[in-house]
Amino acid sequence: MTLAERVAEVEWYHSIDLPGGVTTPGWFDTRRVIDRVPLPPTLAGLRCLDVGTWDGFWAFELERRGAAGVAAVDIDDPERWDWPAAARGSIDVEVLRAVKSANRGFAIAHEALGSKVERLDRSVYELDPETVGGFDLVFVGSLLLHLRDPVGALERVRSVCTGHVVVADAVEAIPSLLRPRTPLARLEGRGRPWWWQPNRAGLIRLVESAGFEVVTATGLYFEPTGPGHPKGSLTPRRLLSAAGREELITGLVGVPHVAVLAR
Ligand SMILES: C[S@@+](CC[C@H](N)C(=O)[O-])C[C@H]1O[C@@H](n2cnc3c(N)ncnc32)[C@H](O)[C@@H]1O
């Protein structure tokens, strides 16, 4: 089976360039925001960690920048994500399980790129310096939104972070623009594993609350969807809800993000 055929058999979260001109058809095209994220251009000699790696786009990018070693953690079974109680065991878990397909995407990309990234089935809440050691740079991408306890998770990240952390996460665009100095978060917590949706100041405060010192934070940027992104079913009624408006913005320009570099 060719690489293109193997890629076609899997649902991809990330658009990843593989050898031979093959690009995975991701839900999101993170290639287009790579320059917005304050990652050091070279990571030579550094031990790095990617938290919530999915298909591994950011872990492979850390490796491409010359990291001495890269580990990546994720949860293989979406059942173990932080689901709101009423949504646990719902059809969405089965859908996500099929989409994640036991991380076949990561395995295919890993092999095709000849990568040495070490992937562990581990929750961010389980990060422990006794078992995984320390990392000079930790990348946390689009994860906090899915966590019931983002500050607790960032505290676990801090426990294994000996240098810098880059937190690049989803934020709410309008409260970021209207309340730039006030840390805010909208709580969803029903139906799907979507929890706290902060504004830009709120994301910065989450990072500070976990004990990090913020070095810099970007302005808003939009993480664009890729060719594999599920097509929504927007109705005028759904547009009246925050989730409907979020779906519209995602389809038009992508998911609003801010990236925070801290130590
Ligand atoms: C929205 S994706 C983000 C993928 C990637 N980090 C990025 O920035 O493009 C969220 C990822 O976090 C993972 N995840 C969810 N809960 C987690 C947890 N408690 N610990 C570690 N990873 C988790 C999911 O399995 C999924 O791969």
Tab-separated table of C-alpha atoms and ligand atoms in Angstrom:
chain	number	residue	atom	x	y	z
A	1	MET	CA	0.000	0.000	0.000
A	2	THR	CA	1.380	3.446	-0.890
A	3	LEU	CA	1.765	6.226	1.654
A	4	ALA	CA	-1.029	8.191	-0.054
A	5	GLU	CA	-3.358	5.166	0.268
A	6	ARG	CA	-2.520	4.710	3.943
A	7	VAL	CA	-3.099	8.434	4.561
A	8	ALA	CA	-6.473	8.235	2.799
A	9	GLU	CA	-7.659	5.520	5.198
A	10	VAL	CA	-7.373	7.742	8.274
A	11	GLU	CA	-9.230	10.823	9.518
A	12	TRP	CA	-6.640	13.517	10.252
A	13	TYR	CA	-6.694	16.358	12.777
A	14	HIS	CA	-3.533	17.968	11.382
A	15	SER	CA	-2.407	18.802	7.858
A	16	ILE	CA	1.122	17.395	7.832
A	17	ASP	CA	3.540	17.486	4.909
A	18	LEU	CA	4.966	14.006	4.369
A	19	PRO	CA	7.631	12.839	1.918
A	20	GLY	CA	6.693	12.400	-1.746
A	21	GLY	CA	4.392	15.425	-1.835
A	22	VAL	CA	1.745	13.771	0.369
A	23	THR	CA	-0.130	16.113	2.732
A	24	THR	CA	-2.581	14.754	5.272
A	25	PRO	CA	-6.069	16.315	4.940
A	26	GLY	CA	-6.427	17.745	8.451
A	27	TRP	CA	-9.408	19.176	10.294
A	28	PHE	CA	-7.017	22.073	10.939
A	29	ASP	CA	-4.129	23.505	8.951
A	30	THR	CA	-1.698	24.453	11.699
A	31	ARG	CA	1.045	24.909	9.062
A	32	ARG	CA	-0.460	28.326	8.361
A	33	VAL	CA	-0.038	29.617	11.949
A	34	ILE	CA	3.365	28.168	12.691
A	35	ASP	CA	4.997	31.613	12.477
A	36	ARG	CA	2.504	33.112	14.935
A	37	VAL	CA	3.622	30.795	17.737
A	38	PRO	CA	6.646	32.064	19.728
A	39	LEU	CA	8.747	28.909	19.436
A	40	PRO	CA	12.532	29.429	19.370
A	41	PRO	CA	13.754	28.959	15.775
A	42	THR	CA	16.284	26.415	16.939
A	43	LEU	CA	15.843	23.922	19.734
A	44	ALA	CA	19.271	22.332	19.403
A	45	GLY	CA	20.242	20.446	22.529
A	46	LEU	CA	16.845	20.863	24.187
A	47	ARG	CA	14.554	18.124	25.496
A	48	CYS	CA	10.976	18.981	24.476
A	49	LEU	CA	7.466	17.776	25.245
A	50	ASP	CA	4.244	18.161	23.227
A	51	VAL	CA	1.107	17.766	25.348
A	52	GLY	CA	-2.088	16.533	23.624
A	53	THR	CA	-0.251	15.736	20.398
A	54	TRP	CA	-3.045	14.020	18.345
A	55	ASP	CA	-1.397	13.333	14.914
A	56	GLY	CA	1.836	14.907	16.160
A	57	PHE	CA	2.128	18.059	14.034
A	58	TRP	CA	3.720	20.150	16.810
A	59	ALA	CA	5.911	17.305	18.103
A	60	PHE	CA	7.314	16.797	14.584
A	61	GLU	CA	7.871	20.564	14.321
A	62	LEU	CA	9.867	20.546	17.596
A	63	GLU	CA	11.927	17.689	16.187
A	64	ARG	CA	12.398	19.534	12.855
A	65	ARG	CA	13.834	22.487	14.815
A	66	GLY	CA	16.605	20.261	16.092
A	67	ALA	CA	15.433	19.251	19.570
A	68	ALA	CA	17.738	16.719	21.202
A	69	GLY	CA	14.726	14.610	22.109
A	70	VAL	CA	10.938	14.992	21.847
A	71	ALA	CA	8.268	13.237	23.872
A	72	ALA	CA	4.575	13.570	23.103
A	73	VAL	CA	1.661	12.659	25.348
A	74	ASP	CA	-1.984	12.180	24.534
A	75	ILE	CA	-4.924	10.087	25.669
A	76	ASP	CA	-5.573	7.235	23.253
A	77	ASP	CA	-9.185	6.649	24.308
A	78	PRO	CA	-11.441	9.743	24.076
A	79	GLU	CA	-13.631	8.197	26.803
A	80	ARG	CA	-10.912	9.376	29.212
A	81	TRP	CA	-11.213	13.012	28.125
A	82	ASP	CA	-12.907	15.392	30.570
A	83	TRP	CA	-16.515	14.871	29.495
A	84	PRO	CA	-19.276	16.812	31.216
A	85	ALA	CA	-21.226	14.259	33.309
A	86	ALA	CA	-24.380	14.377	31.174
A	87	ALA	CA	-22.419	13.760	27.948
A	88	ARG	CA	-20.367	10.794	29.184
A	89	GLY	CA	-20.988	7.645	27.117
A	90	SER	CA	-22.775	9.661	24.419
A	91	ILE	CA	-22.551	8.997	20.707
A	92	ASP	CA	-19.851	11.683	20.484
A	93	VAL	CA	-17.428	9.414	22.348
A	94	GLU	CA	-17.863	6.709	19.685
A	95	VAL	CA	-17.511	9.258	16.876
A	96	LEU	CA	-14.317	10.616	18.392
A	97	ARG	CA	-12.985	7.111	19.001
A	98	ALA	CA	-13.430	6.370	15.282
A	99	VAL	CA	-11.873	9.707	14.321
A	100	LYS	CA	-8.855	9.182	16.570
A	101	SER	CA	-8.591	5.591	15.226
A	102	ALA	CA	-6.192	4.558	18.001
A	103	ASN	CA	-3.761	7.191	16.739
A	104	ARG	CA	-3.003	5.488	13.460
A	105	GLY	CA	-2.419	8.957	12.010
A	106	PHE	CA	0.445	9.634	14.396
A	107	ALA	CA	1.972	6.208	13.623
A	108	ILE	CA	1.755	6.730	9.838
A	109	ALA	CA	3.276	10.240	9.990
A	110	HIS	CA	5.934	9.101	12.484
A	111	GLU	CA	7.059	6.299	10.178
A	112	ALA	CA	6.903	8.396	6.994
A	113	LEU	CA	8.974	11.195	8.547
A	114	GLY	CA	11.472	8.771	10.088
A	115	SER	CA	10.696	10.476	13.393
A	116	LYS	CA	12.165	9.569	16.759
A	117	VAL	CA	9.417	11.304	18.787
A	118	GLU	CA	8.463	9.115	21.739
A	119	ARG	CA	4.681	8.989	22.202
A	120	LEU	CA	3.116	8.082	25.532
A	121	ASP	CA	-0.544	7.368	26.321
A	122	ARG	CA	-0.735	9.709	29.294
A	123	SER	CA	-3.020	12.437	30.544
A	124	VAL	CA	-1.614	15.891	31.202
A	125	TYR	CA	-2.894	15.394	34.765
A	126	GLU	CA	-0.496	12.437	35.125
A	127	LEU	CA	2.676	14.317	34.141
A	128	ASP	CA	5.227	13.647	36.837
A	129	PRO	CA	8.969	14.439	36.830
A	130	GLU	CA	9.591	11.104	38.600
A	131	THR	CA	8.335	9.174	35.562
A	132	VAL	CA	8.959	11.407	32.523
A	133	GLY	CA	11.820	13.616	33.743
A	134	GLY	CA	12.206	17.321	33.007
A	135	PHE	CA	11.812	19.221	29.720
A	136	ASP	CA	13.522	22.416	28.569
A	137	LEU	CA	10.519	23.352	26.451
A	138	VAL	CA	6.914	22.205	26.727
A	139	PHE	CA	4.313	22.928	24.040
A	140	VAL	CA	0.623	22.856	24.989
A	141	GLY	CA	-1.668	23.388	21.990
A	142	SER	CA	-5.470	23.709	21.886
A	143	LEU	CA	-5.830	21.589	25.006
A	144	LEU	CA	-6.919	23.794	27.928
A	145	LEU	CA	-10.316	24.366	26.331
A	146	HIS	CA	-10.972	20.621	26.734
A	147	LEU	CA	-10.027	20.413	30.399
A	148	ARG	CA	-12.237	20.756	33.444
A	149	ASP	CA	-9.212	21.898	35.450
A	150	PRO	CA	-6.867	23.892	33.173
A	151	VAL	CA	-4.893	25.406	36.064
A	152	GLY	CA	-4.337	21.973	37.671
A	153	ALA	CA	-3.154	20.687	34.271
A	154	LEU	CA	-0.753	23.627	33.852
A	155	GLU	CA	0.604	22.951	37.348
A	156	ARG	CA	1.419	19.387	36.208
A	157	VAL	CA	3.092	20.886	33.107
A	158	ARG	CA	5.124	23.184	35.356
A	159	SER	CA	6.235	20.185	37.431
A	160	VAL	CA	8.045	18.773	34.351
A	161	CYS	CA	9.098	22.098	32.808
A	162	THR	CA	12.639	23.198	33.598
A	163	GLY	CA	12.721	26.014	31.025
A	164	HIS	CA	9.934	27.497	28.924
A	165	VAL	CA	6.351	26.633	28.113
A	166	VAL	CA	4.389	27.717	25.047
A	167	VAL	CA	0.633	27.604	25.564
A	168	ALA	CA	-1.213	28.185	22.270
A	169	ASP	CA	-4.903	27.849	23.010
A	170	ALA	CA	-8.340	28.801	21.841
A	171	VAL	CA	-9.749	32.098	23.132
A	172	GLU	CA	-13.004	33.940	22.596
A	173	ALA	CA	-12.483	36.726	20.069
A	174	ILE	CA	-15.117	39.287	21.025
A	175	PRO	CA	-14.434	39.394	24.823
A	176	SER	CA	-10.720	39.581	23.958
A	177	LEU	CA	-11.331	42.751	21.944
A	178	LEU	CA	-13.962	44.334	24.210
A	179	ARG	CA	-12.370	43.480	27.603
A	180	PRO	CA	-8.622	43.363	26.832
A	181	ARG	CA	-7.541	43.918	30.449
A	182	THR	CA	-10.119	41.820	32.310
A	183	PRO	CA	-9.454	38.057	32.601
A	184	LEU	CA	-12.732	36.338	31.653
A	185	ALA	CA	-13.853	32.848	30.693
A	186	ARG	CA	-17.168	31.513	29.416
A	187	LEU	CA	-18.040	28.112	30.851
A	188	GLU	CA	-19.615	25.646	28.446
A	189	GLY	CA	-19.454	22.275	30.277
A	190	ARG	CA	-22.289	20.458	28.575
A	191	GLY	CA	-22.761	18.196	25.592
A	192	ARG	CA	-19.109	18.007	24.569
A	193	PRO	CA	-15.702	18.242	26.231
A	194	TRP	CA	-15.498	22.006	25.909
A	195	TRP	CA	-15.006	23.812	29.224
A	196	TRP	CA	-13.507	27.243	29.900
A	197	GLN	CA	-13.263	29.562	26.928
A	198	PRO	CA	-11.128	32.478	28.087
A	199	ASN	CA	-10.499	35.822	26.504
A	200	ARG	CA	-6.842	36.736	25.815
A	201	ALA	CA	-6.337	38.196	29.317
A	202	GLY	CA	-8.005	35.087	30.783
A	203	LEU	CA	-5.602	32.737	29.000
A	204	ILE	CA	-2.626	34.749	30.259
A	205	ARG	CA	-4.054	34.639	33.801
A	206	LEU	CA	-4.511	30.835	33.602
A	207	VAL	CA	-0.806	30.480	32.784
A	208	GLU	CA	0.165	32.861	35.607
A	209	SER	CA	-2.172	31.123	38.077
A	210	ALA	CA	-0.257	27.887	37.569
A	211	GLY	CA	2.950	29.620	38.709
A	212	PHE	CA	4.547	30.524	35.380
A	213	GLU	CA	6.044	33.932	34.653
A	214	VAL	CA	4.747	35.201	31.311
A	215	VAL	CA	7.469	36.369	28.913
A	216	THR	CA	5.288	37.369	25.981
A	217	ALA	CA	1.849	36.762	24.516
A	218	THR	CA	0.730	37.142	20.917
A	219	GLY	CA	-2.316	38.998	19.722
A	220	LEU	CA	-5.281	37.099	18.360
A	221	TYR	CA	-4.664	34.842	15.396
A	222	PHE	CA	-6.978	32.377	13.712
A	223	GLU	CA	-6.128	28.711	13.312
A	224	PRO	CA	-7.678	27.866	9.929
A	225	THR	CA	-9.625	24.719	9.160
A	226	GLY	CA	-8.215	22.205	6.700
A	227	PRO	CA	-9.814	20.136	3.936
A	228	GLY	CA	-10.823	17.386	6.402
A	229	HIS	CA	-12.831	19.661	8.689
A	230	PRO	CA	-16.372	18.356	9.255
A	231	LYS	CA	-18.952	20.460	7.467
A	232	GLY	CA	-21.327	22.110	9.951
A	233	SER	CA	-25.096	22.380	9.676
A	234	LEU	CA	-25.695	26.009	10.577
A	235	THR	CA	-29.311	27.068	10.907
A	236	PRO	CA	-30.471	30.648	11.655
A	237	ARG	CA	-31.636	29.409	15.065
A	238	ARG	CA	-28.236	27.855	15.858
A	239	LEU	CA	-26.611	31.173	14.971
A	240	LEU	CA	-28.372	32.693	17.992
A	241	SER	CA	-26.263	30.532	20.317
A	242	ALA	CA	-22.607	31.146	21.242
A	243	ALA	CA	-21.746	27.678	19.860
A	244	GLY	CA	-23.441	28.547	16.539
A	245	ARG	CA	-21.550	31.835	16.239
A	246	GLU	CA	-18.333	30.006	17.101
A	247	GLU	CA	-19.033	27.498	14.289
A	248	LEU	CA	-19.606	30.347	11.829
A	249	ILE	CA	-16.339	32.114	12.752
A	250	THR	CA	-14.449	28.786	12.608
A	251	GLY	CA	-15.744	28.087	9.120
A	252	LEU	CA	-14.965	31.592	7.862
A	253	VAL	CA	-11.549	32.322	9.371
A	254	GLY	CA	-10.668	29.571	11.859
A	255	VAL	CA	-10.524	29.221	15.644
A	256	PRO	CA	-9.258	32.329	17.471
A	257	HIS	CA	-6.083	31.575	19.386
A	258	VAL	CA	-3.451	33.318	21.499
A	259	ALA	CA	-0.005	31.872	22.197
A	260	VAL	CA	1.725	32.588	25.515
A	261	LEU	CA	5.443	32.067	26.116
A	262	ALA	CA	6.265	31.685	29.807
A	263	ARG	CA	8.930	30.284	32.127
B	1	LIG	C1	-7.896	19.965	19.974
B	1	LIG	S1	-6.668	18.719	19.975
B	1	LIG	C2	-5.188	19.658	19.842
B	1	LIG	C3	-4.089	18.939	19.076
B	1	LIG	C4	-2.725	19.644	19.100
B	1	LIG	N1	-2.215	19.775	20.450
B	1	LIG	C5	-2.735	21.004	18.438
B	1	LIG	O1	-2.463	22.025	19.099
B	1	LIG	O2	-2.961	21.086	17.232
B	1	LIG	C6	-6.687	18.257	21.698
B	1	LIG	C7	-5.844	17.028	22.007
B	1	LIG	O3	-5.728	16.928	23.431
B	1	LIG	C8	-5.890	15.565	23.806
B	1	LIG	N2	-6.351	15.503	25.197
B	1	LIG	C9	-7.601	15.663	25.694
B	1	LIG	N3	-7.585	15.545	27.041
B	1	LIG	C10	-6.296	15.325	27.391
B	1	LIG	C11	-5.634	15.118	28.619
B	1	LIG	N4	-6.297	15.120	29.781
B	1	LIG	N5	-4.309	14.917	28.606
B	1	LIG	C12	-3.596	14.924	27.443
B	1	LIG	N6	-4.172	15.106	26.239
B	1	LIG	C13	-5.499	15.290	26.214
B	1	LIG	C14	-6.877	15.003	22.811
B	1	LIG	O4	-6.803	13.593	22.759
B	1	LIG	C15	-6.443	15.704	21.529
B	1	LIG	O5	-5.452	14.945	20.882
